[in-house]
Coordinates of C-alpha atoms and ligand atoms in Angstrom, one line a residue:
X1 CA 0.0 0.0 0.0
X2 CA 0.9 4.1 -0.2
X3 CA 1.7 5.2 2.9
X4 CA 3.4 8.7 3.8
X5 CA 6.6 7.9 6.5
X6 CA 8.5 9.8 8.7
X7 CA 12.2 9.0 9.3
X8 CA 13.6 11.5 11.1
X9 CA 12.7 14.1 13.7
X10 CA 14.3 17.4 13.0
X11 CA 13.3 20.8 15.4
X12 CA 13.6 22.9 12.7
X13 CA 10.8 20.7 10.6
X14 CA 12.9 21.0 7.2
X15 CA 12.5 17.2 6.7
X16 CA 10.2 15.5 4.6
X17 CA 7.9 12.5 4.6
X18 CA 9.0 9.9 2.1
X19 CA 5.4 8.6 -0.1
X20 CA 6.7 5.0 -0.2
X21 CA 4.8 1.4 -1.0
X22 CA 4.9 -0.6 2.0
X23 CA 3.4 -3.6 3.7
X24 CA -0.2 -3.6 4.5
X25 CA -1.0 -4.7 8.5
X26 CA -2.6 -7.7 8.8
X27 CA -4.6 -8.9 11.5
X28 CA -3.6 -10.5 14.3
X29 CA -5.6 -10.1 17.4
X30 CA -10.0 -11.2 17.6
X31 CA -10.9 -7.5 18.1
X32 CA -8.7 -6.0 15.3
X33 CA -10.0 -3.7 12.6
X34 CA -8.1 -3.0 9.1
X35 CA -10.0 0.2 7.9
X36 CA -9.2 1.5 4.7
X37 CA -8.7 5.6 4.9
X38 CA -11.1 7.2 3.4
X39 CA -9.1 10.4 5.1
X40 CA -6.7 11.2 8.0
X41 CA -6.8 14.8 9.5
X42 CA -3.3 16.7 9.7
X43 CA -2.9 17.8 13.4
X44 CA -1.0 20.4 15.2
X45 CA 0.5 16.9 17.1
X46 CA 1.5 15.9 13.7
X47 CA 4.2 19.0 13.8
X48 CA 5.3 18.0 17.1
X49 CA 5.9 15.0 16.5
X50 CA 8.5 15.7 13.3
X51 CA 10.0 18.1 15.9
X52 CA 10.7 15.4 18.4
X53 CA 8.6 16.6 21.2
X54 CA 7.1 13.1 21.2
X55 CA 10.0 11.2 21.0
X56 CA 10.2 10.8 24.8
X57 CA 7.5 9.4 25.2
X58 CA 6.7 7.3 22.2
X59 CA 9.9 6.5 20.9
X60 CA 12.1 6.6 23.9
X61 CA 14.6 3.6 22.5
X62 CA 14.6 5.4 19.0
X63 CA 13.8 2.6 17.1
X64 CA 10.4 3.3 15.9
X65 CA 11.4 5.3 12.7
X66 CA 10.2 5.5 9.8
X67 CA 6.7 5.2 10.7
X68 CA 3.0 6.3 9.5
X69 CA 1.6 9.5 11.4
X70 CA -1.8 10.4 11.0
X71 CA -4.3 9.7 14.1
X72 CA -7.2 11.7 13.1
X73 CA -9.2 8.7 10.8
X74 CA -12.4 7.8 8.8
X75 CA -12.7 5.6 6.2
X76 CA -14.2 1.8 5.7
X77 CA -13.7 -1.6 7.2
X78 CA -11.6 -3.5 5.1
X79 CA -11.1 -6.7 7.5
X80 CA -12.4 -7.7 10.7
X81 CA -10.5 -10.1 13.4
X82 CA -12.5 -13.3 14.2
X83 CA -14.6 -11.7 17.2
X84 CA -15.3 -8.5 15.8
X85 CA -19.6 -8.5 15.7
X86 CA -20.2 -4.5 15.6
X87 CA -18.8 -3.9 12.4
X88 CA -18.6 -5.5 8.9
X89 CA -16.4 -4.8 5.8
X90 CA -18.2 -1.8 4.2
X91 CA -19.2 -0.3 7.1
X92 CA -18.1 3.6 6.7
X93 CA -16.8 4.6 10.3
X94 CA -14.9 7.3 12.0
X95 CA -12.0 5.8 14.7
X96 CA -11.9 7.4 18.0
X97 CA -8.1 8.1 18.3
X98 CA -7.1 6.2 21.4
X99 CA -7.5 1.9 21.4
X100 CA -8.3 1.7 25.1
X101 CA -8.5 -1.6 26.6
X102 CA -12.2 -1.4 28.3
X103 CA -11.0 -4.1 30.7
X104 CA -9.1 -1.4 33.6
X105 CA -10.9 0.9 35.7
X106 CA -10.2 3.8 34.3
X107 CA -12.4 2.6 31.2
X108 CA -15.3 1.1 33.1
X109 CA -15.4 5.0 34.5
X110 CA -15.6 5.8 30.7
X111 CA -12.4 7.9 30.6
X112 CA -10.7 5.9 27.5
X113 CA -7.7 8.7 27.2
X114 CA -6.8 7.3 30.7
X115 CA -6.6 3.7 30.0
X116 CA -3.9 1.8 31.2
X117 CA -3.2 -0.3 28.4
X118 CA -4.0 2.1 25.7
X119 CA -2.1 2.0 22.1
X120 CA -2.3 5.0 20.3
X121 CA -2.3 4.7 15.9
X122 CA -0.3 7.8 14.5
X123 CA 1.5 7.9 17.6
X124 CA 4.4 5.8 18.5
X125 CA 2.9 3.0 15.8
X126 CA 1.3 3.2 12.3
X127 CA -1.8 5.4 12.1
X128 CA -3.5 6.8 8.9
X129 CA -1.6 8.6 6.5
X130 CA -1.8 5.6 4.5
X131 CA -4.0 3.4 2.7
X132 CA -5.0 1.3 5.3
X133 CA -4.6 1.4 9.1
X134 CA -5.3 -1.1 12.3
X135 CA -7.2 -0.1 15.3
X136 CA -9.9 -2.2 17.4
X137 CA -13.7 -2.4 17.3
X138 CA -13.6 -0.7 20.6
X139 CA -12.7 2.0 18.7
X140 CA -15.3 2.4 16.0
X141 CA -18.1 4.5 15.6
X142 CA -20.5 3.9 12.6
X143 CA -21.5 7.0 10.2
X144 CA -24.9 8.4 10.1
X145 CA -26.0 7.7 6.9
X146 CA -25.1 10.5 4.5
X147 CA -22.4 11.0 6.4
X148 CA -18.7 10.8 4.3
X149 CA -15.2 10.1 5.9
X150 CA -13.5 13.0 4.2
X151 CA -16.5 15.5 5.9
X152 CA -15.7 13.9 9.6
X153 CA -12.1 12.6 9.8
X154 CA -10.5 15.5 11.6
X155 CA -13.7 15.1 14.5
X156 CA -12.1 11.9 15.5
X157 CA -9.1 13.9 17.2
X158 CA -9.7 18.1 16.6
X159 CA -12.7 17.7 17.0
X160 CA -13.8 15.0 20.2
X161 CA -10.7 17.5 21.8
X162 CA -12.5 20.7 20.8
X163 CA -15.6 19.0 22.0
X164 CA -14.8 18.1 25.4
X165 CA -13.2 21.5 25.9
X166 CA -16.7 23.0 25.4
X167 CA -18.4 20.8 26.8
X168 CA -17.0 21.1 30.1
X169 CA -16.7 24.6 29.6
X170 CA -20.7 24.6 29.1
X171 CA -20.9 23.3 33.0
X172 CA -19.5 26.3 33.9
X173 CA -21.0 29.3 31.9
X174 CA -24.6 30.7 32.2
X175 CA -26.4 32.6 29.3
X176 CA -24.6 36.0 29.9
X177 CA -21.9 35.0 30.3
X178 CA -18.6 34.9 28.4
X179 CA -16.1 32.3 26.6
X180 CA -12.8 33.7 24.9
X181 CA -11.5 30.6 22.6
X182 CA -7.8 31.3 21.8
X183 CA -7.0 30.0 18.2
X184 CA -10.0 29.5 15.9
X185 CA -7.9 26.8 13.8
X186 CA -9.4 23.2 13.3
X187 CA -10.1 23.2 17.3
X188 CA -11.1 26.1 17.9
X189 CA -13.9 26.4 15.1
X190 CA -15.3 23.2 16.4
X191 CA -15.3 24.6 20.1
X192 CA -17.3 27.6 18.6
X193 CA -19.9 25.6 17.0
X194 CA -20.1 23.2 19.9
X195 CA -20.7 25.8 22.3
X196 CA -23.7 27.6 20.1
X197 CA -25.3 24.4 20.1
X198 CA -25.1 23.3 24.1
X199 CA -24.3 27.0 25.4
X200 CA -26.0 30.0 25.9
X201 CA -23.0 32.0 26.6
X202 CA -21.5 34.7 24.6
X203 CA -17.9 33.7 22.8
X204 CA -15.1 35.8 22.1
X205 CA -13.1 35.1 19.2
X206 CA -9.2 35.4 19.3
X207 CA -7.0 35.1 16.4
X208 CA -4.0 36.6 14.8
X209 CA -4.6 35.6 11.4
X210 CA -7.5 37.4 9.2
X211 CA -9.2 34.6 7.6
X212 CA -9.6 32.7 11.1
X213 CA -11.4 36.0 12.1
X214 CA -13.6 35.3 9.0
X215 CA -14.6 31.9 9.8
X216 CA -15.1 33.3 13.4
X217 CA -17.6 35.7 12.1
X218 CA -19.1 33.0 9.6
X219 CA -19.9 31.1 12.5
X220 CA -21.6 33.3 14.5
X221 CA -19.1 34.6 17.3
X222 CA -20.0 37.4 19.7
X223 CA -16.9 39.0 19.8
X224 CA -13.8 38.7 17.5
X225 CA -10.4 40.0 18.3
X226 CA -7.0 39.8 16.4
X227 CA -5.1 38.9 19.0
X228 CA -2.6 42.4 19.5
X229 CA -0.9 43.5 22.0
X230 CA -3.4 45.2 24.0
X231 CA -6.2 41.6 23.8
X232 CA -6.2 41.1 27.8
X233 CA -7.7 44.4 28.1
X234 CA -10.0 44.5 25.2
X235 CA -11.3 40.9 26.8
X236 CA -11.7 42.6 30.4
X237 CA -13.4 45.6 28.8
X238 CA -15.8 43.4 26.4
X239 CA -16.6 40.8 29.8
X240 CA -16.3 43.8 32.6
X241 CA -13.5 42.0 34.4
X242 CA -12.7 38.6 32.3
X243 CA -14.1 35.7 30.4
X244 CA -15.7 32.9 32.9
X245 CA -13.7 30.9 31.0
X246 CA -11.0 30.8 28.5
X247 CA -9.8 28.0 26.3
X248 CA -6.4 28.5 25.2
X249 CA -6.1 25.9 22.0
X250 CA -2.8 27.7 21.4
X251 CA -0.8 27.0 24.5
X252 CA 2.6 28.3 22.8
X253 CA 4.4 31.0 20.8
X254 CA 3.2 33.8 24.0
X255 CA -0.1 32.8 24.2
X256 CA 0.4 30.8 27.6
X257 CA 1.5 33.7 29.0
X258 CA -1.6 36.0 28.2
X259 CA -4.6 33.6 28.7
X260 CA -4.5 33.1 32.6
X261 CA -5.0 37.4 32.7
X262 CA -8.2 37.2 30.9
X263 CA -9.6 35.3 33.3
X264 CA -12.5 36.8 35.7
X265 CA -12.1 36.1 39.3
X266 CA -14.0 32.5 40.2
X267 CA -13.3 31.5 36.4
X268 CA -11.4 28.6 34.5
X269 CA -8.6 28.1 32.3
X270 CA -8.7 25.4 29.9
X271 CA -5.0 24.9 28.5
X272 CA -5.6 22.4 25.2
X273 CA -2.9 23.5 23.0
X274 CA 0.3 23.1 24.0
X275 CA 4.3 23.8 24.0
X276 CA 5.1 26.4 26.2
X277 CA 5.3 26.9 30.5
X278 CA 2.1 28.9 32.1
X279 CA 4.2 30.8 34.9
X280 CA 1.6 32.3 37.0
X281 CA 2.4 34.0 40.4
X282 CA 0.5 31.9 43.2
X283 CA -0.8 35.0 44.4
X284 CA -2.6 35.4 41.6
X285 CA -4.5 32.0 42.0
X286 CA -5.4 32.9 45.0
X287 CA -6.7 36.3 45.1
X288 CA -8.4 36.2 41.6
X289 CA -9.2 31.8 42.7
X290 CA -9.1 31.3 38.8
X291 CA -8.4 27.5 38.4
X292 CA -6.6 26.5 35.5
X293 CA -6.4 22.9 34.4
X294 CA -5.6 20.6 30.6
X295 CA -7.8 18.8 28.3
X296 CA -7.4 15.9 27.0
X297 CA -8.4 14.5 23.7
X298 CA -12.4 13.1 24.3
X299 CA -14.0 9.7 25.6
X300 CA -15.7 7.8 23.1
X301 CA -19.3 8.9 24.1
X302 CA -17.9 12.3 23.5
X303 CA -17.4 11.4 19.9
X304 CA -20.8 10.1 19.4
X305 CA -22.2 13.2 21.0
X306 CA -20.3 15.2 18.4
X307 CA -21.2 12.7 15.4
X308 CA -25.0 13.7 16.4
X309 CA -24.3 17.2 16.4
X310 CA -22.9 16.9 12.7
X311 CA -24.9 14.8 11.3
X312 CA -27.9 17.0 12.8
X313 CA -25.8 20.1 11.2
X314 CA -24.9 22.1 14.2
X315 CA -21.4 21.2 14.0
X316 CA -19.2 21.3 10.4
X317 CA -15.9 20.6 9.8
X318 CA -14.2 23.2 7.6
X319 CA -11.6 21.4 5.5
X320 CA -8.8 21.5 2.7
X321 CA -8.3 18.4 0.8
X322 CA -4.7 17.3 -0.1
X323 CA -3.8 13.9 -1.5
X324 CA -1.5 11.7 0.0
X325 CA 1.1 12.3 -2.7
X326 CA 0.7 16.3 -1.4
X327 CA 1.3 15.3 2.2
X328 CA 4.5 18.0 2.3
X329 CA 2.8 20.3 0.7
X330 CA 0.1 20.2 3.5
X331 CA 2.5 20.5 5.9
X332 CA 4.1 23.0 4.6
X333 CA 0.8 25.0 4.5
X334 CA -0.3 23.8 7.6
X335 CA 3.1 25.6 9.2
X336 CA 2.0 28.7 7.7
X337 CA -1.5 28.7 8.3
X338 CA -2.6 28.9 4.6
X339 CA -5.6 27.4 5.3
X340 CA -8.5 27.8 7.5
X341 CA -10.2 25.1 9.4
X342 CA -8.4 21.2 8.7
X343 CA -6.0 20.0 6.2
X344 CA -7.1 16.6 5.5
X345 CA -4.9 14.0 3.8
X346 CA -6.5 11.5 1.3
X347 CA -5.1 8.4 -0.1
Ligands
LIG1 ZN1 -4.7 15.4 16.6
LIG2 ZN1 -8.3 0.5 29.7

């Protein structure tokens, strides 16, 4: 099969992924899926990873190069394992990102990011920028009909993550009150839409780059602000004091440095992008009590929750195909932010 490989990490991301033919995976566990792409999302992790921020932690011997990213999957089930029953070759589905094992605690609570045993395609083994790709019936979720991979591949990951953000966000924030989403990329569109739907709070839009402030707009935000120099005030002025919460989807390049300060006193910091050190003065946290905590990626009833919402309208991926043979070109665009919403690779 074409597949799109990785073999080396550089910090500088000058290197390129090699479009090779290479062995298909075959089955060989009862609960293994072989789904065949129909498309793989192109994720802010993806960049990471080439600049060997991952390699730590999913390649600590160095021996997992080259390898297949892509973690953010839809396609079709090619070949099931002999106890798979859910699913059946044909079957168009999106793969939640994470195969948790469903047997430890932390999955009986429903928390399948936690999972002890987890594996995690695209990162630290062969994921989706590729023909075909293995993951586990426990990880499948069945399209609505009408539904197409290429529309709902980047929800598996940008999405479920954008999702949960908002959704817990949503516990905290009354009609009146406000949301700042930091980054309207391929999270923090999804965030936006989410929170219309299961909000009734006002958002404020942050983003450096004018067509992101467009899409913001085209989706109904509040408030939208281009992110200058003077955008903790501007929130405090627009909120009269600071956002009840703020979801920073950036979490690098000085934005981890800005986002606790447009916080109101009481309110909560979700930190979902990532790269950088939040250095906040304990005094702060106390006198203002903001709490500031991560998200992590989504459950898998998140991602049916969100699969509802699109396939009831509510909330739409904005894309930019690329084939796989254009995977560096995607990257390369991706880096610049020459498109709006996802990139999305397809075989
Ligand atoms: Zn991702
Ligand atoms: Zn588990």
């Amino acid at each position: 099969m074409k597949a799109a490989r990785l073999y080396e990490y550089d910090p500088k991301m000058n290197v390129q992924l090699r479009i090779e033919e290479v062995k298909a995976p075959t089955i060989t566990a009862p609960d293994e899926v072989i789904v065949r792409v129909g498309a793989a999302g192109l994720c802010r992790t993806d960049l990471h990873i080439i600049e060997g921020v991952w390699k730590p932690t999913m390649d600590p011997e160095g021996t997992l190069l080259p390898y297949i990213m892509g973690h953010e999957n839809a396609g079709w089930v090619e070949e099931v394992g002999s106890g798979v029953r859910s699913v059946k070759r044909g079957d168009a589905v999106i793969c939640h990102p994470f195969r948790s094992c469903g047997i430890c605690l932390n999955c009986r609570h429903g928390e399948d990011m936690y999972c002890d045993n987890g594996q995690f395609p695209g990162l630290g083994m062969n994921g989706g920028f590729a023909e075909y790709f293995i993951t586990s019936e426990r990880s499948l979720i069945k399209l609505n009909a009408n539904i197409t991979p290429i529309e709902v591949a980047p929800l598996a990951d940008a999405g479920i993550t954008a999702y949960r953000a908002a959704k817990r966000a949503a516990k905290l924030l009354r009609p009146g009150s406000y949301c700042v989403l930091l980054g309207i990329g391929g999270l923090g569109h999804i965030a936006l839409q989410s929170l219309h739907a299961i909000s009734g709070c006002r958002i404020i839009a942050v983003d450096r780059e004018p067509a992101a402030r467009v899409l913001a707009k085209d989706l109904g935000a509040d408030f939208i602000l281009d992110g200058g120099p003077n955008v903790v005030e501007e929130v405090s002025q627009i909120t009269g004091g600071g956002a009840h919460v703020v979801i920073d989807f950036v979490g690098e390049l000085g934005v981890e440095n800005i986002c606790w300060k447009m916080v109101r006193k009481g309110g909560q910091l979700f930190v979902v992008g990532y790269g950088g050190n939040i250095n906040v003065p304990t005094a702060h946290l106390v006198i203002e009590e903001i709490n500031i905590g991560g998200s992590l990626v989504g459950n898998f009833t998140e991602l049916v929750e969100l699969m509802e919402l699109n396939a009831d309208g509510k909330v739409k991926m904005h894309y930019t195909e690329y084939n796989l043979a254009s995977i560096n070109t995607a990257l390369d665009d991706f880096k610049n932010r020459r498109f709006t919403g996802r990139g999305v690779i397809v075989p």
